[in-house]
């Protein structure tokens, strides 16, 4: 395990404001959202997925996307890079009006999950990605590939299917690609299998990993990815999140668990775990469904008096 | 991560009946205990920590130790190896009356934790271990070294302190040694540091690892241990457990999470994860504090209908 093959630093993209908040049914007020986003931006993350430009009918929680993004620009422009999710051309058009640093389009490597999530075939999604790209101008466009490893409907996804989609996305001109273990059931062997294929085909092209902790393997999968030269990770403060088409899946890997892990294995993340925990605590008091190891259990020398 | 260095098989010691049940405040009836123990024995585990011969005043939950062990002998002798915990000479005397396959004595690598847990210095505990050994005859005696990596009072424990205790235990004649991450805050780098020292000094002597999932690192620590040639692990069905002198620590690593992990990375454990999950479900319906990834989240192809 100590093989000198870990990166010296990782990049964390905080996705709670989008992937986390969107899974919360009760409306979080725009004021509360902005306060939490500001606190998350102050933890040291360099990138944040700030909101999602989806139909307010589909996800009412994201109906204040423009307002949230406008605030983010005013407060954090040039300091924390902003990403917003866009599921389609219409979302891209709305998003571009408020000038985020980057858009992120989503499709699934599994045809059945893509249909459940977007009501499109993968080819239709790629055609829409191309249309979105044509609107972007200088704004960066990224692609998230959901179910890159396991699908709730189809089981294991072949690395070739993922490579095939990424190749097409690159032809279209996406700037970064995110490989998502959407249901959080991937193991380090299968992850390594897919990532070795990705590395072989795409070399040092910038990939993010988006992991969930459903079966307790978010940390070991993070280690496996780092050992293969990947060093960009999504995580959500408080472990919020989920997938409407993956019932039974756990939330995103928690930022506080990931940062604690990076701290412990000597990999710099630039993020202050105590600040992240303070945000998670605040979210708890607001009634948000915080679920992380670090926020549940703070065992350790510093938290206990020495009565020995 | 795929380095061909994993063992082909692991040995799981099911510790829920002792380490798990003892942390449950409400009395579990002897009949229920026995039913759960039988169900756990049927999952395929080869060793079980069946009970603890402690003062019934200190831990009332274990007051039926003799009855439980007598049943276990009748039903499982020769099929599943039995271990019972003994904290002192008196416990050993009582345990030996009901003929377990093995006794397990406990002390801590940290002086302050040992004092909190046993009211003895480490030297006094080692002297008592020697006395227990003199009573054992042909019955195997093992030693669990609590806080082998991290201590709630002292922080990181030096590998030398652990080596020193194990050397003395071997002189006394213990048969197996268990290294416990009692508060579950160890990381794979520190674990590897200690285990490499252990391997250097003791070679292939049989060690068990006893891990907790407090900070979400039970699985990655298991992988780190396997990569260093260790292949014996404690775990508790349902993730029950804890430590009275480590408030805020999570329960034992859950047998269902460990077995699922071993299954996924192609390491044979001999244990049927579905059977373990059935026991965890039964424990839930009995109101026991089950806490594991697999029992909380069963996302995956098999548990979902394909509506794509």
XYZ file of C-alpha atoms in Angstrom:
616
model
C 0.000 0.000 0.000
C 2.955 2.348 0.480
C 4.349 2.233 -2.993
C 5.306 5.815 -3.655
C 2.721 5.862 -6.412
C 0.263 8.284 -4.876
C -0.097 11.772 -6.313
C 1.235 14.599 -4.158
C -2.047 16.479 -4.477
C -5.657 15.921 -5.502
C -8.337 18.270 -6.743
C -11.709 18.111 -5.021
C -14.846 19.288 -6.786
C -17.517 20.012 -4.175
C -20.842 18.766 -5.596
C -23.148 19.106 -2.594
C -24.868 22.297 -3.844
C -26.028 20.439 -6.953
C -25.947 16.656 -6.474
C -26.571 16.881 -2.743
C -29.242 19.565 -2.516
C -31.186 18.197 -5.488
C -31.833 14.988 -3.541
C -33.418 16.925 -0.662
C -37.193 16.991 -1.049
C -37.992 19.858 1.277
C -37.139 23.203 -0.303
C -33.955 24.762 1.032
C -34.365 28.551 0.885
C -32.106 30.393 -1.535
C -30.684 32.325 1.410
C -29.736 29.114 3.245
C -28.299 27.606 0.082
C -26.126 30.630 -0.543
C -24.918 30.643 3.061
C -23.934 26.971 2.823
C -22.300 27.452 -0.584
C -20.235 30.339 0.812
C -19.161 28.186 3.756
C -18.224 25.335 1.412
C -16.252 27.707 -0.824
C -14.302 28.748 2.268
C -13.136 25.176 2.995
C -10.488 25.386 0.303
C -12.101 23.520 -2.612
C -10.984 24.812 -5.984
C -14.055 23.783 -7.981
C -17.729 23.663 -7.068
C -20.750 22.284 -8.879
C -22.957 25.192 -7.875
C -26.379 24.302 -9.235
C -28.273 22.665 -12.054
C -30.249 24.291 -14.877
C -33.025 21.733 -15.084
C -36.767 22.099 -15.470
C -38.144 23.515 -12.190
C -41.015 21.084 -12.652
C -38.657 18.101 -12.689
C -36.519 19.289 -9.763
C -38.144 22.223 -7.877
C -35.133 22.350 -5.534
C -33.047 23.807 -8.393
C -35.562 26.472 -9.451
C -33.321 29.212 -8.036
C -30.353 28.215 -10.213
C -29.878 31.656 -11.792
C -30.047 33.489 -8.481
C -27.608 31.090 -6.820
C -25.181 31.266 -9.743
C -25.364 35.069 -9.877
C -24.431 35.250 -6.202
C -21.610 32.778 -6.726
C -20.152 34.877 -9.522
C -20.243 38.034 -7.404
C -18.629 36.416 -4.416
C -16.320 33.701 -5.761
C -15.459 34.517 -9.376
C -11.732 34.000 -9.936
C -11.387 32.231 -6.585
C -13.442 29.054 -6.868
C -14.212 27.675 -10.313
C -17.927 27.183 -10.964
C -19.559 24.307 -12.781
C -23.284 23.973 -13.435
C -25.100 20.908 -14.608
C -27.159 21.126 -17.787
C -29.269 18.172 -18.888
C -30.155 19.586 -22.320
C -29.937 22.508 -24.768
C -32.552 24.519 -22.943
C -30.645 24.174 -19.666
C -27.441 25.236 -21.430
C -29.097 28.331 -22.857
C -30.332 29.357 -19.410
C -27.033 28.562 -17.746
C -24.984 30.575 -20.245
C -26.967 33.699 -19.391
C -25.362 33.763 -15.918
C -21.776 32.991 -17.030
C -20.541 29.959 -15.105
C -16.912 28.922 -15.722
C -18.041 25.559 -17.017
C -21.126 23.555 -17.999
C -21.461 19.846 -17.277
C -23.667 17.659 -19.450
C -24.798 14.213 -18.262
C -25.469 10.943 -19.996
C -25.138 7.317 -18.890
C -22.831 4.609 -20.203
C -25.733 2.206 -19.761
C -28.485 2.581 -22.361
C -31.255 1.646 -19.925
C -30.050 4.070 -17.222
C -29.671 6.807 -19.831
C -33.250 6.227 -20.944
C -34.530 6.237 -17.345
C -32.575 9.384 -16.496
C -32.857 11.412 -19.706
C -35.506 9.645 -21.873
C -33.006 9.516 -24.701
C -30.856 6.914 -26.421
C -27.123 7.409 -25.916
C -26.863 8.562 -29.550
C -29.574 11.161 -28.949
C -27.740 12.347 -25.828
C -24.487 12.663 -27.769
C -26.287 14.649 -30.477
C -27.617 16.957 -27.775
C -24.120 17.257 -26.283
C -22.916 18.429 -29.711
C -25.666 21.022 -29.853
C -24.802 22.240 -26.361
C -21.155 22.502 -27.383
C -22.123 24.729 -30.295
C -23.660 27.198 -27.829
C -20.751 27.302 -25.386
C -18.296 29.598 -27.107
C -15.399 30.091 -24.688
C -17.215 28.486 -21.771
C -15.779 25.058 -20.980
C -18.047 22.055 -21.452
C -17.590 18.876 -19.435
C -19.334 15.515 -19.611
C -20.399 13.279 -16.721
C -20.735 9.637 -17.681
C -23.171 8.110 -15.179
C -23.055 4.331 -14.515
C -19.486 4.155 -15.862
C -18.848 0.962 -13.892
C -22.108 -0.549 -12.669
C -25.703 0.031 -13.661
C -28.744 -0.721 -11.488
C -30.451 -2.292 -14.497
C -27.626 -3.862 -16.500
C -24.987 -4.766 -13.915
C -21.336 -4.360 -14.955
C -20.677 -1.919 -17.793
C -17.917 -2.873 -20.199
C -14.887 -0.562 -20.270
C -15.262 -0.477 -24.064
C -18.702 1.098 -23.772
C -17.220 3.878 -21.630
C -14.228 4.386 -23.921
C -16.553 4.565 -26.909
C -18.660 7.330 -25.351
C -15.625 9.299 -24.191
C -14.087 9.124 -27.672
C -17.250 10.582 -29.184
C -17.406 13.267 -26.490
C -13.836 14.276 -27.250
C -14.582 14.569 -30.932
C -17.371 16.915 -29.917
C -14.851 18.899 -27.875
C -15.589 18.375 -24.173
C -12.905 19.651 -21.811
C -13.163 17.235 -18.891
C -14.909 13.911 -18.408
C -16.320 12.602 -15.139
C -16.625 8.858 -14.643
C -19.380 8.171 -12.112
C -19.962 5.099 -9.977
C -23.570 6.254 -9.754
C -24.845 3.482 -7.483
C -21.648 3.083 -5.504
C -21.262 -0.662 -5.946
C -17.990 -0.678 -7.854
C -14.970 -2.417 -6.322
C -11.293 -1.530 -6.771
C -10.620 -4.438 -9.136
C -13.368 -3.488 -11.586
C -12.574 0.201 -11.224
C -8.926 -0.495 -12.030
C -9.931 -2.581 -15.037
C -11.924 0.299 -16.523
C -9.405 2.973 -15.529
C -6.483 1.071 -17.047
C -8.391 0.953 -20.327
C -9.157 4.689 -20.015
C -5.510 5.484 -19.295
C -4.370 3.386 -22.240
C -6.649 5.167 -24.688
C -6.719 8.708 -23.311
C -3.414 9.128 -21.460
C -3.364 12.224 -19.263
C -6.661 13.705 -20.430
C -8.389 15.247 -17.368
C -10.858 12.822 -15.792
C -12.822 13.266 -12.582
C -13.989 10.297 -10.505
C -17.429 10.541 -8.915
C -17.824 7.850 -6.253
C -20.557 6.807 -3.846
C -20.056 4.875 -0.610
C -22.981 2.437 -0.957
C -20.946 -0.675 -0.176
C -18.247 1.036 1.889
C -15.729 1.127 -0.940
C -15.555 4.866 -1.774
C -12.206 5.216 0.007
C -10.579 2.093 -1.403
C -11.815 3.051 -4.881
C -10.291 6.502 -4.384
C -6.985 4.859 -3.493
C -7.190 2.557 -6.516
C -7.849 5.558 -8.785
C -4.928 7.505 -7.285
C -2.626 4.531 -7.738
C -3.545 4.601 -11.431
C -2.718 8.288 -11.777
C -6.181 9.852 -11.391
C -6.312 12.764 -8.980
C -9.581 14.640 -9.491
C -12.512 13.655 -7.298
C -16.085 14.739 -6.740
C -17.414 14.702 -3.183
C -20.311 16.222 -1.285
C -20.132 17.809 2.148
C -22.249 15.739 4.543
C -22.405 12.855 2.067
C -25.653 14.191 0.632
C -26.901 12.902 -2.687
C -28.288 9.885 -4.415
C -29.830 8.914 -7.693
C -33.581 8.784 -8.323
C -33.040 5.794 -10.627
C -30.870 3.877 -8.207
C -33.078 3.256 -5.169
C -31.067 1.896 -2.277
C -27.894 3.682 -3.303
C -26.085 5.804 -0.735
C -25.185 9.456 -1.112
C -22.020 10.848 -2.587
C -18.731 10.129 -0.941
C -18.544 12.747 1.803
C -16.039 15.567 1.431
C -15.084 15.250 5.120
C -14.365 11.498 4.729
C -12.346 12.050 1.570
C -10.340 14.965 2.983
C -9.617 13.093 6.229
C -8.401 10.156 4.142
C -6.182 12.375 1.961
C -4.795 14.048 5.090
C -4.003 10.686 6.648
C -2.216 9.261 3.624
C -0.257 12.449 3.024
C -1.960 13.662 -0.150
C -2.648 17.419 -0.243
C -6.228 18.387 -1.053
C -6.054 22.037 -0.036
C -9.258 21.538 1.927
C -9.624 22.056 5.690
C -11.460 19.068 7.164
C -12.530 21.000 10.269
C -14.221 23.630 8.122
C -16.004 20.938 6.129
C -17.180 19.316 9.375
C -18.453 22.678 10.580
C -20.573 22.979 7.417
C -21.840 19.414 7.875
C -22.811 20.282 11.468
C -24.649 23.360 10.252
C -26.476 21.252 7.666
C -27.475 18.816 10.425
C -28.983 21.587 12.509
C -30.954 22.648 9.427
C -32.395 19.141 9.224
C -30.507 18.091 6.096
C -29.792 14.338 5.796
C -26.075 14.398 6.622
C -24.533 10.935 6.421
C -20.782 10.572 6.680
C -18.298 8.656 8.767
C -16.469 11.736 10.045
C -19.627 13.593 11.019
C -21.067 10.534 12.783
C -17.972 9.362 14.576
C -15.248 11.675 15.707
C -13.269 9.150 17.682
C -9.689 10.097 18.068
C -7.304 11.535 20.544
C -8.235 15.168 20.076
C -11.919 14.648 20.808
C -11.442 12.781 24.074
C -10.109 13.764 27.406
C -7.227 11.699 28.674
C -8.573 9.986 31.730
C -6.218 7.028 31.453
C -4.429 -2.247 -6.947
C -4.345 -5.394 -9.071
C -0.902 -6.592 -8.212
C -1.395 -10.316 -7.841
C -0.430 -9.933 -4.196
C -3.779 -10.783 -2.604
C -4.208 -14.055 -0.748
C -6.456 -16.640 -2.420
C -8.459 -17.040 0.754
C -9.072 -15.330 4.085
C -10.247 -16.599 7.438
C -13.098 -14.715 9.090
C -13.621 -14.878 12.841
C -17.199 -13.874 13.627
C -17.104 -11.751 16.797
C -20.676 -10.460 16.991
C -21.751 -12.876 19.767
C -19.066 -11.432 22.036
C -17.899 -8.022 20.881
C -21.242 -7.150 19.287
C -23.716 -8.387 21.869
C -21.708 -7.037 24.806
C -22.250 -3.513 23.506
C -26.041 -3.962 23.547
C -27.479 -2.563 26.761
C -30.863 -4.288 26.708
C -30.548 -7.949 27.660
C -30.766 -10.334 24.721
C -32.387 -13.555 25.954
C -30.177 -16.639 25.944
C -32.621 -18.294 23.564
C -32.355 -15.428 21.045
C -28.576 -15.342 21.407
C -28.302 -19.040 20.693
C -30.612 -18.762 17.679
C -28.495 -15.936 16.241
C -25.244 -17.771 16.989
C -26.552 -20.859 15.197
C -27.538 -18.760 12.198
C -24.104 -17.103 12.184
C -22.386 -20.501 12.400
C -24.352 -21.542 9.306
C -22.961 -18.669 7.206
C -19.688 -20.506 6.680
C -17.388 -18.839 9.219
C -14.710 -21.164 10.519
C -14.122 -19.458 13.874
C -16.487 -17.668 16.231
C -15.884 -15.625 19.371
C -18.865 -17.099 21.180
C -18.994 -15.229 24.481
C -16.973 -13.627 27.234
C -16.299 -14.882 30.746
C -16.376 -11.536 32.500
C -17.926 -10.434 35.764
C -21.724 -10.428 35.291
C -21.703 -7.221 37.318
C -19.385 -5.527 34.818
C -21.211 -6.802 31.721
C -24.624 -8.320 32.553
C -25.157 -9.154 28.877
C -22.531 -11.896 29.170
C -23.912 -13.499 32.342
C -25.113 -16.534 30.370
C -21.625 -17.319 29.029
C -21.542 -20.922 30.313
C -24.976 -21.752 28.958
C -24.208 -20.232 25.558
C -20.846 -22.003 25.335
C -22.353 -25.349 26.390
C -24.916 -25.068 23.598
C -22.221 -24.113 21.114
C -20.177 -27.202 22.020
C -23.144 -29.501 21.557
C -24.123 -28.058 18.224
C -20.906 -26.866 16.567
C -17.972 -28.725 18.129
C -15.637 -29.897 15.380
C -17.418 -27.727 12.798
C -16.849 -24.146 13.914
C -13.916 -23.349 16.174
C -14.914 -21.580 19.383
C -13.063 -18.750 21.097
C -14.115 -17.110 24.350
C -12.783 -13.897 25.794
C -11.301 -13.958 29.284
C -10.212 -10.723 30.932
C -8.477 -12.378 33.901
C -7.608 -15.595 35.774
C -11.060 -15.933 37.236
C -12.652 -15.690 33.774
C -10.214 -18.294 32.469
C -11.090 -20.690 35.285
C -14.793 -20.346 34.525
C -14.278 -20.622 30.787
C -12.165 -23.764 31.012
C -15.023 -25.569 32.780
C -17.039 -25.505 29.551
C -14.213 -26.491 27.166
C -13.938 -23.888 24.421
C -11.377 -24.560 21.687
C -9.518 -21.400 22.584
C -9.339 -18.593 25.150
C -8.582 -15.021 24.205
C -6.983 -12.646 26.694
C -7.049 -8.865 26.167
C -4.657 -6.072 26.967
C -3.929 -2.750 25.277
C -0.743 -1.556 23.614
C -1.439 1.846 25.134
C -0.802 2.061 28.877
C -3.628 4.523 29.469
C -6.185 2.487 27.524
C -5.053 -0.670 29.322
C -5.570 1.035 32.651
C -9.016 2.338 31.631
C -10.078 -1.047 30.267
C -8.472 -3.456 32.773
C -7.262 -1.321 35.714
C -3.815 -2.803 35.317
C -0.431 -1.726 34.026
C 0.684 -3.553 30.874
C 3.215 -5.474 33.006
C 0.449 -6.571 35.385
C -1.658 -7.668 32.410
C 1.253 -9.690 31.001
C 1.762 -11.324 34.409
C -1.924 -12.268 34.431
C -1.614 -13.609 30.868
C 1.160 -15.873 32.125
C -1.009 -17.114 34.945
C -3.889 -17.770 32.547
C -1.495 -19.698 30.296
C -0.525 -21.935 33.216
C -4.194 -22.965 33.560
C -4.832 -23.694 29.888
C -3.243 -27.106 29.424
C -4.055 -28.168 25.845
C -6.545 -25.377 25.278
C -5.140 -22.736 22.949
C -4.584 -19.256 24.349
C -4.703 -16.171 22.142
C -4.003 -12.528 22.887
C -5.869 -9.483 21.600
C -3.797 -6.309 21.618
C -6.275 -3.434 21.788
C -5.232 0.016 20.496
C -2.457 -1.552 18.389
C -2.427 1.457 16.043
C -4.283 4.371 17.606
C -5.387 5.094 21.162
C -8.198 7.463 22.165
C -5.961 8.894 24.903
C -2.452 8.692 23.461
C -2.923 9.002 19.684
C -0.606 6.971 17.463
C 0.962 3.900 19.094
C 4.527 3.118 18.065
C 5.030 -0.173 16.218
C 7.837 -0.936 18.699
C 5.387 -0.886 21.607
C 3.260 -3.481 19.830
C 6.244 -5.630 18.867
C 7.467 -5.517 22.449
C 4.157 -6.786 23.840
C 3.839 -9.497 21.205
C 7.373 -10.723 21.933
C 6.530 -11.071 25.614
C 3.238 -12.805 24.780
C 5.077 -15.321 22.624
C 7.545 -16.076 25.384
C 4.512 -16.825 27.525
C 3.233 -19.147 24.803
C 0.190 -17.577 23.159
C -0.967 -19.271 19.957
C -2.437 -16.385 17.983
C -2.276 -12.620 18.355
C -4.990 -10.181 17.317
C -4.013 -6.620 16.467
C -6.998 -4.349 17.059
C -7.725 -0.920 15.625
C -10.012 -0.442 18.605
C -11.288 3.027 17.711
C -11.221 2.530 13.963
C -9.186 5.594 13.106
C -6.166 3.888 11.592
C -5.307 4.544 7.951
C -3.626 2.191 5.478
C -0.278 3.972 5.647
C 0.024 3.703 9.426
C -1.389 0.179 9.419
C 1.207 -0.846 6.833
C 3.963 0.749 8.870
C 3.081 -1.319 11.923
C 2.375 -4.502 9.967
C 5.674 -4.319 8.089
C 7.441 -4.167 11.442
C 5.344 -7.097 12.695
C 6.128 -9.108 9.558
C 9.831 -8.340 9.871
C 10.021 -9.551 13.459
C 7.474 -12.372 13.511
C 7.343 -13.669 9.919
C 4.389 -15.972 9.308
C 3.205 -16.203 12.912
C -0.623 -16.216 12.877
C -2.045 -12.722 13.404
C -5.669 -11.622 13.226
C -6.653 -8.066 12.324
C -9.582 -6.534 14.196
C -10.793 -3.414 12.409
C -13.532 -0.866 12.969
C -15.085 1.357 10.309
C -15.177 4.629 12.286
C -13.619 6.746 9.560
C -14.706 4.579 6.621
C -11.335 2.880 6.265
C -12.096 -0.698 7.405
C -12.131 -1.974 3.816
C -9.011 -0.155 2.650
C -7.205 -1.257 5.812
C -8.272 -4.846 5.081
C -6.814 -4.510 1.596
C -3.592 -3.039 2.991
C -3.299 -5.954 5.450
C -3.920 -8.532 2.711
C -1.314 -6.914 0.488
C 1.153 -7.407 3.339
C 0.333 -11.094 3.694
C -2.203 -11.000 6.541
C -5.348 -12.998 5.896
C -7.191 -13.484 9.191
C -9.874 -10.941 10.067
C -12.405 -10.344 12.810
C -15.798 -9.004 11.829
C -19.249 -8.761 13.381
C -22.518 -9.493 11.622
C -24.546 -6.281 11.471
C -21.504 -4.196 12.378
C -22.396 -4.388 16.067
C -19.810 -3.464 18.660
C -17.866 -0.593 20.080
C -15.575 0.185 22.944
C -16.732 1.670 26.258
C -13.458 3.580 26.503
C -13.617 4.967 22.995
C -16.763 7.072 22.865
C -17.613 8.085 19.335
C -16.079 4.981 17.792
C -18.136 2.948 15.363
C -18.888 -0.754 15.651
C -16.816 -3.591 14.292
C -16.329 -3.925 10.592
C -19.486 -5.714 9.454
C -19.162 -9.304 8.301
C -21.516 -8.601 5.368
C -19.386 -5.650 4.211
C -16.171 -7.655 4.530
C -17.549 -10.736 2.762
C -19.026 -8.636 -0.067
C -15.641 -6.990 -0.481
C -13.787 -10.320 -0.509
C -16.307 -11.679 -3.031
C -15.828 -8.675 -5.267
C -12.045 -8.793 -5.283
C -11.956 -12.543 -5.795
C -10.712 -13.623 -2.362
C -12.456 -16.707 -0.960
C -13.848 -16.306 2.556
C -16.036 -19.414 2.635
C -18.868 -17.232 3.951
C -22.219 -16.727 2.208
C -23.024 -13.002 2.181
C -26.749 -13.604 1.661
C -26.884 -15.728 4.805
C -25.042 -13.060 6.765
C -27.499 -10.437 5.500
C -30.391 -12.662 6.556
C -28.975 -12.763 10.094
C -28.486 -8.977 10.052
C -32.124 -8.562 8.960
C -33.239 -10.828 11.783
C -31.184 -8.792 14.242
C -32.838 -5.619 12.939
C -36.307 -7.023 13.548
C -35.185 -7.846 17.103
C -34.278 -4.188 17.590
C -30.517 -4.704 17.645
C -28.442 -1.703 16.443
C -27.420 -3.082 13.041
C -25.151 -0.670 11.177
C -23.494 -1.797 7.975
C -23.239 -0.647 4.394
C -24.642 -3.841 2.894
C -27.607 -4.021 5.246
C -28.444 -0.332 4.724
C -27.983 -0.134 0.983
C -28.551 -3.029 -1.316
C -28.210 -1.142 -4.569
C -27.220 -3.325 -7.430
C -28.658 -5.052 -10.414
C -30.167 -8.004 -8.559
C -32.216 -5.876 -6.179
C -33.821 -3.701 -8.832
C -36.211 -4.439 -11.614
C -35.012 -3.492 -15.053
C -37.418 -0.820 -16.168
C -34.992 0.799 -18.574
